[in-house]
Amino acid sequence: MHPSINQYIPTDWNAIRDTTVALTRTPIEFGQRHVHQLKALGLETGDMIDIINAAAFFNWANRLMLSLGAPEVPRRFRNH
């Protein structure tokens, strides 16, 4: 991340970023530290579950699409 962009991002987002990065890079890295950081923001259990589920879903979807490769557009739908 460009150093100057940090001035525009509230520090509260660091806990959310750290949680999603841990879940995405190496899920086993996710742990109590991340839960405590999210609780410190005042997030409720449902909010934390939403963050975790969203990170897990998009991580899975991105890895699935990377393994499937680029889609082939049928010839009849291509611009001629």
PDB file of C-alpha atoms in Angstrom, residues 1-74:
ATOM      1  CA  MET A   1       0.000   0.000   0.000  1.00  0.00           C
ATOM      2  CA  HIS A   2       1.274   3.451  -0.860  1.00  0.00           C
ATOM      3  CA  PRO A   3       2.430   5.174   2.359  1.00  0.00           C
ATOM      4  CA  SER A   4       0.358   8.318   1.796  1.00  0.00           C
ATOM      5  CA  ILE A   5      -2.909   6.389   1.502  1.00  0.00           C
ATOM      6  CA  ASN A   6      -2.759   5.479   5.202  1.00  0.00           C
ATOM      7  CA  GLN A   7      -3.778   9.025   6.107  1.00  0.00           C
ATOM      8  CA  TYR A   8      -7.190   8.429   4.500  1.00  0.00           C
ATOM      9  CA  ILE A   9      -7.951   5.058   6.106  1.00  0.00           C
ATOM     10  CA  PRO A  10      -9.284   5.070   9.683  1.00  0.00           C
ATOM     11  CA  THR A  11      -7.128   2.980  12.013  1.00  0.00           C
ATOM     12  CA  ASP A  12     -10.222   0.936  12.920  1.00  0.00           C
ATOM     13  CA  TRP A  13      -9.902  -0.717   9.525  1.00  0.00           C
ATOM     14  CA  ASN A  14      -6.516  -2.176  10.515  1.00  0.00           C
ATOM     15  CA  ALA A  15      -8.189  -4.836  12.672  1.00  0.00           C
ATOM     16  CA  ILE A  16     -10.556  -5.775   9.853  1.00  0.00           C
ATOM     17  CA  ARG A  17      -7.691  -5.824   7.359  1.00  0.00           C
ATOM     18  CA  ASP A  18      -5.509  -7.942   9.645  1.00  0.00           C
ATOM     19  CA  THR A  19      -8.354 -10.416  10.145  1.00  0.00           C
ATOM     20  CA  THR A  20      -9.124 -10.786   6.455  1.00  0.00           C
ATOM     21  CA  VAL A  21      -5.445 -11.035   5.517  1.00  0.00           C
ATOM     22  CA  ALA A  22      -4.902 -13.799   8.071  1.00  0.00           C
ATOM     23  CA  LEU A  23      -7.934 -15.699   6.781  1.00  0.00           C
ATOM     24  CA  THR A  24      -6.863 -15.261   3.172  1.00  0.00           C
ATOM     25  CA  ARG A  25      -3.133 -15.932   3.285  1.00  0.00           C
ATOM     26  CA  THR A  26      -3.013 -18.737   5.818  1.00  0.00           C
ATOM     27  CA  PRO A  27      -6.306 -19.449   7.589  1.00  0.00           C
ATOM     28  CA  ILE A  28      -4.553 -21.164  10.490  1.00  0.00           C
ATOM     29  CA  GLU A  29      -3.002 -17.765  11.368  1.00  0.00           C
ATOM     30  CA  PHE A  30      -6.465 -16.486  12.300  1.00  0.00           C
ATOM     31  CA  GLY A  31      -6.969 -16.645  16.036  1.00  0.00           C
ATOM     32  CA  GLN A  32      -8.066 -15.061  19.289  1.00  0.00           C
ATOM     33  CA  ARG A  33      -5.892 -12.000  18.669  1.00  0.00           C
ATOM     34  CA  HIS A  34      -8.037 -11.117  15.664  1.00  0.00           C
ATOM     35  CA  VAL A  35     -11.282 -11.691  17.555  1.00  0.00           C
ATOM     36  CA  HIS A  36     -10.075  -9.455  20.399  1.00  0.00           C
ATOM     37  CA  GLN A  37      -9.109  -6.715  17.918  1.00  0.00           C
ATOM     38  CA  LEU A  38     -12.566  -6.837  16.348  1.00  0.00           C
ATOM     39  CA  LYS A  39     -14.256  -6.794  19.762  1.00  0.00           C
ATOM     40  CA  ALA A  40     -12.151  -3.769  20.703  1.00  0.00           C
ATOM     41  CA  LEU A  41     -13.789  -1.921  17.798  1.00  0.00           C
ATOM     42  CA  GLY A  42     -17.140  -2.535  19.423  1.00  0.00           C
ATOM     43  CA  LEU A  43     -18.276  -5.044  16.822  1.00  0.00           C
ATOM     44  CA  GLU A  44     -20.944  -7.506  17.829  1.00  0.00           C
ATOM     45  CA  THR A  45     -20.682 -11.235  17.200  1.00  0.00           C
ATOM     46  CA  GLY A  46     -22.891 -10.992  14.100  1.00  0.00           C
ATOM     47  CA  ASP A  47     -20.662  -8.260  12.651  1.00  0.00           C
ATOM     48  CA  MET A  48     -17.573 -10.379  13.209  1.00  0.00           C
ATOM     49  CA  ILE A  49     -19.243 -13.379  11.583  1.00  0.00           C
ATOM     50  CA  ASP A  50     -20.115 -11.208   8.557  1.00  0.00           C
ATOM     51  CA  ILE A  51     -16.487 -10.089   8.199  1.00  0.00           C
ATOM     52  CA  ILE A  52     -15.162 -13.630   8.543  1.00  0.00           C
ATOM     53  CA  ASN A  53     -17.733 -15.086   6.131  1.00  0.00           C
ATOM     54  CA  ALA A  54     -17.134 -12.377   3.530  1.00  0.00           C
ATOM     55  CA  ALA A  55     -13.369 -12.873   3.671  1.00  0.00           C
ATOM     56  CA  ALA A  56     -13.724 -16.643   3.483  1.00  0.00           C
ATOM     57  CA  PHE A  57     -16.209 -16.510   0.595  1.00  0.00           C
ATOM     58  CA  PHE A  58     -14.193 -14.121  -1.562  1.00  0.00           C
ATOM     59  CA  ASN A  59     -10.982 -16.009  -0.788  1.00  0.00           C
ATOM     60  CA  TRP A  60     -12.648 -19.227  -1.969  1.00  0.00           C
ATOM     61  CA  ALA A  61     -14.216 -17.553  -5.026  1.00  0.00           C
ATOM     62  CA  ASN A  62     -10.908 -15.989  -6.091  1.00  0.00           C
ATOM     63  CA  ARG A  63      -9.019 -19.247  -5.727  1.00  0.00           C
ATOM     64  CA  LEU A  64     -11.747 -21.091  -7.615  1.00  0.00           C
ATOM     65  CA  MET A  65     -11.621 -18.627 -10.507  1.00  0.00           C
ATOM     66  CA  LEU A  66      -7.825 -18.761 -10.602  1.00  0.00           C
ATOM     67  CA  SER A  67      -7.942 -22.546 -10.872  1.00  0.00           C
ATOM     68  CA  LEU A  68     -10.642 -22.478 -13.585  1.00  0.00           C
ATOM     69  CA  GLY A  69      -8.853 -19.920 -15.702  1.00  0.00           C
ATOM     70  CA  ALA A  70     -10.337 -17.321 -18.018  1.00  0.00           C
ATOM     71  CA  PRO A  71     -13.786 -18.102 -19.399  1.00  0.00           C
ATOM     72  CA  GLU A  72     -14.203 -18.876 -23.070  1.00  0.00           C
ATOM     73  CA  VAL A  73     -16.857 -16.662 -24.646  1.00  0.00           C
ATOM     74  CA  PRO A  74     -18.909 -18.615 -27.205  1.00  0.00           C
TER      75      PRO A  74
END
